[in-house]
Coordinates of C-alpha atoms and ligand atoms in Angstrom, one line a residue:
M1249 CA 0.0 0.0 0.0
K1250 CA 2.7 2.5 0.9
K1251 CA 4.7 1.6 -2.2
Y1252 CA 1.6 2.1 -4.2
L1253 CA 1.1 5.6 -2.8
S1254 CA 4.7 6.6 -3.4
F1255 CA 4.3 5.3 -7.0
L1256 CA 1.3 7.5 -7.4
L1257 CA 3.1 10.5 -6.0
L1258 CA 6.1 10.0 -8.3
F1259 CA 3.8 9.3 -11.3
S1260 CA 1.9 12.6 -10.7
M1261 CA 5.2 14.5 -10.2
A1262 CA 6.3 13.3 -13.6
F1263 CA 3.5 15.4 -15.1
T1264 CA 3.4 18.4 -12.7
V1265 CA 7.2 18.9 -12.5
P1266 CA 8.5 18.7 -16.1
A1267 CA 12.0 19.7 -15.0
F1268 CA 12.1 16.6 -12.8
A1269 CA 14.8 14.5 -14.4
G1270 CA 17.8 12.3 -13.6
E1271 CA 18.1 10.5 -10.3
V1272 CA 14.8 9.9 -8.5
Q1273 CA 14.8 11.7 -5.2
E1274 CA 12.2 12.4 -2.5
P1275 CA 10.9 16.0 -2.7
D1276 CA 12.2 18.1 0.1
V1277 CA 8.8 19.7 0.9
L1278 CA 5.5 18.1 0.4
Q1279 CA 2.5 20.4 0.2
G1280 CA -1.3 20.2 0.3
S1281 CA -2.8 16.7 0.3
E1282 CA 0.5 15.2 -0.6
A1283 CA 1.8 16.0 2.9
N1284 CA 0.1 12.9 4.2
V1285 CA 1.4 10.6 1.6
I1286 CA 3.9 8.1 2.9
I1287 CA 7.1 7.9 0.9
G1288 CA 8.6 4.5 0.5
D1289 CA 8.4 2.4 3.6
E1290 CA 8.9 5.2 6.1
T1291 CA 6.1 5.8 8.5
P1292 CA 6.3 9.4 9.8
S1293 CA 7.7 9.5 13.3
E1294 CA 4.7 11.4 14.7
M1295 CA 2.5 8.4 13.9
L1296 CA 4.7 6.1 16.1
I1297 CA 5.2 8.3 19.1
N1298 CA 2.6 6.4 21.2
Q1299 CA 3.0 3.1 19.4
N1300 CA 4.9 1.5 22.2
E1301 CA 2.1 2.0 24.7
I1302 CA -0.3 0.6 22.1
N1303 CA 1.9 -2.5 21.5
R1304 CA 2.4 -3.0 25.2
K1305 CA -1.3 -3.3 25.8
K1306 CA -1.6 -6.3 23.4
V1307 CA -1.5 -9.0 26.0
G1308 CA -3.2 -12.0 24.4
K1309 CA -1.2 -15.2 24.5
K1310 CA 1.9 -15.4 26.6
P1311 CA 5.1 -14.8 24.5
E1312 CA 7.4 -17.8 24.1
S1313 CA 10.5 -15.7 24.0
C1314 CA 11.7 -12.1 24.4
P1315 CA 14.4 -11.1 21.9
V1316 CA 17.2 -9.1 23.6
L1317 CA 18.8 -6.8 21.1
T1318 CA 22.2 -5.3 21.8
Y1319 CA 23.9 -2.1 20.6
H1320 CA 27.2 -0.6 21.6
H1321 CA 28.5 2.7 20.2
L1322 CA 26.8 5.3 18.1
T1323 CA 28.3 7.8 15.7
T1324 CA 27.1 10.4 13.1
D1325 CA 30.1 9.4 10.9
V1326 CA 28.8 6.7 8.5
S1327 CA 32.4 5.6 7.7
Q1328 CA 32.9 4.5 11.3
T1329 CA 29.8 2.2 11.3
G1330 CA 30.0 -1.6 11.5
S1331 CA 29.1 -4.5 13.8
W1332 CA 29.5 -2.5 17.0
T1333 CA 28.8 1.0 15.9
T1334 CA 25.6 2.4 14.4
T1335 CA 24.2 5.8 13.5
P1336 CA 21.3 7.5 15.2
E1337 CA 19.4 7.3 11.9
K1338 CA 19.8 3.5 11.7
F1339 CA 19.0 3.1 15.4
E1340 CA 15.8 5.1 14.9
K1341 CA 14.9 3.1 11.8
D1342 CA 15.3 -0.1 13.8
L1343 CA 13.0 1.1 16.6
K1344 CA 10.4 2.4 14.1
K1345 CA 10.4 -1.0 12.2
L1346 CA 9.9 -2.8 15.5
L1347 CA 7.1 -0.5 16.5
E1348 CA 5.4 -0.8 13.1
N1349 CA 5.6 -4.6 13.4
G1350 CA 3.9 -4.7 16.8
Y1351 CA 6.9 -5.2 19.1
A1352 CA 6.5 -3.8 22.6
F1353 CA 9.7 -2.6 24.3
I1354 CA 10.0 -3.8 27.9
T1355 CA 12.7 -4.2 30.5
T1356 CA 14.3 -7.2 32.1
D1357 CA 12.5 -6.3 35.3
E1358 CA 9.2 -6.5 33.4
W1359 CA 10.1 -9.8 31.7
I1360 CA 10.9 -11.4 35.1
E1361 CA 7.7 -10.0 36.7
G1362 CA 5.7 -11.2 33.8
Q1363 CA 6.9 -14.8 34.2
K1364 CA 5.5 -14.9 37.7
S1365 CA 2.0 -16.3 38.2
G1366 CA -0.6 -13.7 37.5
G1367 CA 2.0 -11.7 35.6
T1368 CA 1.2 -10.3 32.2
L1369 CA 3.4 -9.6 29.2
P1370 CA 2.8 -8.1 25.8
E1371 CA 2.5 -10.6 22.9
K1372 CA 5.7 -9.4 21.2
P1373 CA 8.1 -8.2 23.8
V1374 CA 11.6 -7.0 23.0
I1375 CA 14.4 -5.7 25.2
I1376 CA 17.0 -3.1 24.1
Q1377 CA 20.5 -3.1 25.7
F1378 CA 23.6 -1.1 25.3
D1379 CA 27.0 -2.6 26.2
D1380 CA 30.0 -0.8 27.7
G1381 CA 28.3 2.5 28.6
Y1382 CA 29.7 4.9 25.9
T1383 CA 28.7 8.6 26.2
S1384 CA 27.4 8.3 22.6
V1385 CA 24.4 6.5 24.0
Y1386 CA 23.5 9.6 26.1
E1387 CA 24.2 12.0 23.2
L1388 CA 22.7 10.1 20.3
A1389 CA 20.4 7.2 21.4
Y1390 CA 18.8 8.6 24.5
P1391 CA 17.0 11.5 22.7
I1392 CA 15.5 8.9 20.3
L1393 CA 14.4 6.6 23.1
H1394 CA 12.8 9.6 24.7
K1395 CA 11.0 10.6 21.5
Y1396 CA 9.2 7.2 21.3
N1397 CA 9.0 6.6 25.0
I1398 CA 11.0 3.4 24.7
P1399 CA 12.8 1.9 27.7
A1400 CA 16.3 0.5 27.4
E1401 CA 19.1 -0.9 29.6
I1402 CA 22.8 0.2 29.7
Y1403 CA 25.4 -2.3 31.0
I1404 CA 28.4 -0.5 32.3
I1405 CA 32.0 -1.2 33.3
T1406 CA 32.3 0.3 36.8
D1407 CA 36.1 0.9 36.6
A1408 CA 35.3 3.3 33.6
S1409 CA 32.5 5.1 35.5
K1410 CA 33.8 8.3 37.1
E1411 CA 32.3 11.6 38.2
T1412 CA 33.1 13.1 34.7
P1413 CA 33.2 11.1 31.4
Y1414 CA 36.3 8.9 31.5
R1415 CA 38.5 8.6 28.3
H1416 CA 40.3 5.4 27.6
G1417 CA 41.9 5.5 24.2
N1418 CA 39.3 6.5 21.7
D1419 CA 36.5 5.5 24.0
L1420 CA 34.6 8.0 26.2
F1421 CA 32.5 6.4 29.0
L1422 CA 29.3 7.7 30.7
S1423 CA 29.8 9.4 34.1
W1424 CA 27.8 8.6 37.2
P1425 CA 25.9 12.0 36.9
Q1426 CA 25.0 11.1 33.2
L1427 CA 23.8 7.7 34.3
K1428 CA 21.8 9.1 37.1
V1429 CA 20.1 11.7 34.8
M1430 CA 19.0 8.9 32.5
E1431 CA 17.8 6.7 35.2
D1432 CA 15.9 9.5 36.9
G1433 CA 14.2 10.1 33.5
G1434 CA 12.4 6.8 34.0
L1435 CA 13.3 5.1 30.7
I1436 CA 16.9 3.8 31.4
D1437 CA 18.0 1.1 33.8
I1438 CA 21.7 0.7 34.5
H1439 CA 23.2 -2.7 35.1
L1440 CA 26.6 -4.4 35.2
H1441 CA 28.9 -5.5 32.4
G1442 CA 31.9 -6.0 34.7
K1443 CA 34.2 -4.2 37.2
S1444 CA 36.7 -4.2 34.3
H1445 CA 36.2 -5.5 30.8
V1446 CA 38.6 -8.5 31.1
K1447 CA 37.2 -11.9 30.0
I1448 CA 36.2 -13.7 33.1
T1449 CA 38.3 -16.7 32.1
S1450 CA 41.4 -14.6 33.0
L1451 CA 40.2 -14.3 36.6
T1452 CA 40.3 -16.8 39.4
S1453 CA 36.9 -17.8 40.9
E1454 CA 37.7 -15.7 43.9
Q1455 CA 38.5 -12.6 41.7
L1456 CA 35.4 -13.1 39.7
A1457 CA 33.2 -13.3 42.8
H1458 CA 34.9 -10.3 44.4
D1459 CA 34.8 -8.1 41.3
Y1460 CA 31.2 -9.0 40.5
E1461 CA 30.0 -8.2 44.0
F1462 CA 32.1 -5.1 44.4
A1463 CA 30.9 -3.7 41.1
Q1464 CA 27.2 -4.5 41.7
K1465 CA 27.3 -2.9 45.1
L1466 CA 29.0 0.2 43.7
I1467 CA 26.1 0.6 41.2
D1468 CA 23.6 0.2 44.0
E1469 CA 25.5 2.8 46.1
K1470 CA 25.8 5.4 43.3
L1471 CA 22.4 5.0 41.7
G1472 CA 20.2 3.1 44.2
P1473 CA 19.3 -0.6 44.8
R1474 CA 18.1 -2.7 41.9
M1475 CA 17.8 -6.3 40.7
W1476 CA 21.2 -7.6 39.8
Y1477 CA 21.7 -8.5 36.1
Y1478 CA 25.0 -9.2 34.3
V1479 CA 26.2 -9.1 30.8
Y1480 CA 29.6 -11.0 30.4
P1481 CA 32.5 -8.9 29.0
S1482 CA 33.1 -10.1 25.4
G1483 CA 30.3 -12.6 26.1
V1484 CA 32.7 -15.1 27.6
Y1485 CA 31.2 -17.3 30.4
T1486 CA 31.8 -20.8 31.9
E1487 CA 29.6 -23.3 33.6
E1488 CA 31.3 -22.3 36.8
S1489 CA 30.9 -18.6 36.3
L1490 CA 27.2 -19.1 35.8
E1491 CA 27.0 -20.8 39.2
I1492 CA 29.3 -18.3 41.0
I1493 CA 27.4 -15.2 39.8
N1494 CA 24.0 -16.8 40.3
D1495 CA 24.9 -17.8 43.9
I1496 CA 26.0 -14.2 44.7
G1497 CA 22.5 -13.0 43.9
C1498 CA 22.4 -12.3 40.2
A1499 CA 18.8 -12.5 38.9
M1500 CA 19.6 -12.7 35.2
Q1501 CA 22.8 -13.4 33.2
F1502 CA 23.1 -12.6 29.5
V1503 CA 25.1 -14.5 26.9
W1504 CA 25.3 -14.2 23.1
A1505 CA 22.8 -16.4 21.3
W1506 CA 25.5 -17.4 18.7
E1507 CA 27.9 -18.8 21.3
Q1508 CA 27.6 -22.2 23.0
I1509 CA 24.3 -21.9 24.8
P1510 CA 24.1 -23.0 28.5
D1511 CA 21.3 -25.0 30.0
L1512 CA 18.7 -22.3 30.1
D1513 CA 16.7 -24.2 32.8
K1514 CA 19.6 -24.4 35.3
Y1515 CA 20.1 -20.7 36.0
P1516 CA 18.2 -17.6 34.9
V1517 CA 20.0 -16.8 31.6
M1518 CA 18.8 -15.0 28.6
L1519 CA 20.3 -15.0 25.1
R1520 CA 21.0 -11.8 23.2
M1521 CA 21.8 -10.8 19.6
N1522 CA 23.9 -7.8 18.4
V1523 CA 22.3 -5.5 15.9
D1524 CA 24.9 -4.7 13.2
Y1525 CA 24.7 -1.4 11.3
N1526 CA 24.2 -3.3 8.1
S1527 CA 21.6 -5.7 9.4
D1528 CA 17.8 -5.7 9.1
V1529 CA 16.5 -5.7 12.7
L1530 CA 13.6 -8.0 11.8
E1531 CA 16.1 -10.5 10.4
V1532 CA 18.0 -10.3 13.6
I1533 CA 14.9 -11.2 15.6
K1534 CA 14.1 -14.1 13.1
G1535 CA 17.6 -15.4 13.7
Y1536 CA 17.0 -15.1 17.5
N1537 CA 13.8 -17.0 17.4
D1538 CA 15.3 -19.7 15.2
I1539 CA 18.0 -20.3 17.8
I1540 CA 15.5 -20.3 20.7
N1541 CA 13.4 -22.9 18.8
E1542 CA 16.4 -25.1 17.9
N1543 CA 17.4 -25.0 21.6
K1544 CA 14.0 -26.1 22.8
D1545 CA 14.3 -29.2 20.6
R1546 CA 17.7 -30.1 22.2
Ligands
LIG2649 ZN1 31.6 -5.0 26.2

């Protein structure tokens, strides 16, 4: 339908704008009745501002899974994009596509609550997470999340969290005041990605236990108490680490869906997928659900 409308628009322009030649481009300004015509597959942002609330109210059958989609760094420089770096435009496009397709953005808190007896969940839940805690999330993603009233989670490295943004090489990390401002805004939850970013396999069990508990308590102290969730640095975990971190009080551990998948019934663990700049977010979700279904048949 949308494609048909844009075809009509271009068709009429071919007659009303004789000078229109060469490369086909969207007109800069649409006037009169044409202002409501949707160009290509893009739904105007204003039409999706309240869509998350609408999608969240669709609570028919209980969802079988909740895709967890992960982002890292954002930039306005397209030449810097790739697996771990996206642009605000692509990020917004991903969110709009999910909203248009009925997805309801929730938090891990809500997913856990919804699993309890009497709990409700939207039919198509999805969780958005950011790893590492770069300042670009505050500058470039947070305004977009605000625009659509979409909740998200940021998993931080506490050694890189200071009173002012901390620089390490080319990376600039969110400060405690920035993290607090976002949490106080009501849409962002801060959780742990490690005291440092070393792979846990380079730590002894004692170091892992100490670092995990130290960093979780620091987040609680700086930003207030919360449920403890953990995203492994570089996604590396072991059977032993799952047990250690679970026993200290972690309510959810996250591992990559493409890595070796742990026994999901043993400890609270969720799988997650990275959203590449060049990927179609709906294809990422399809891949996620395929892995979940294969895993059920194991
Ligand atoms: Zn990381």
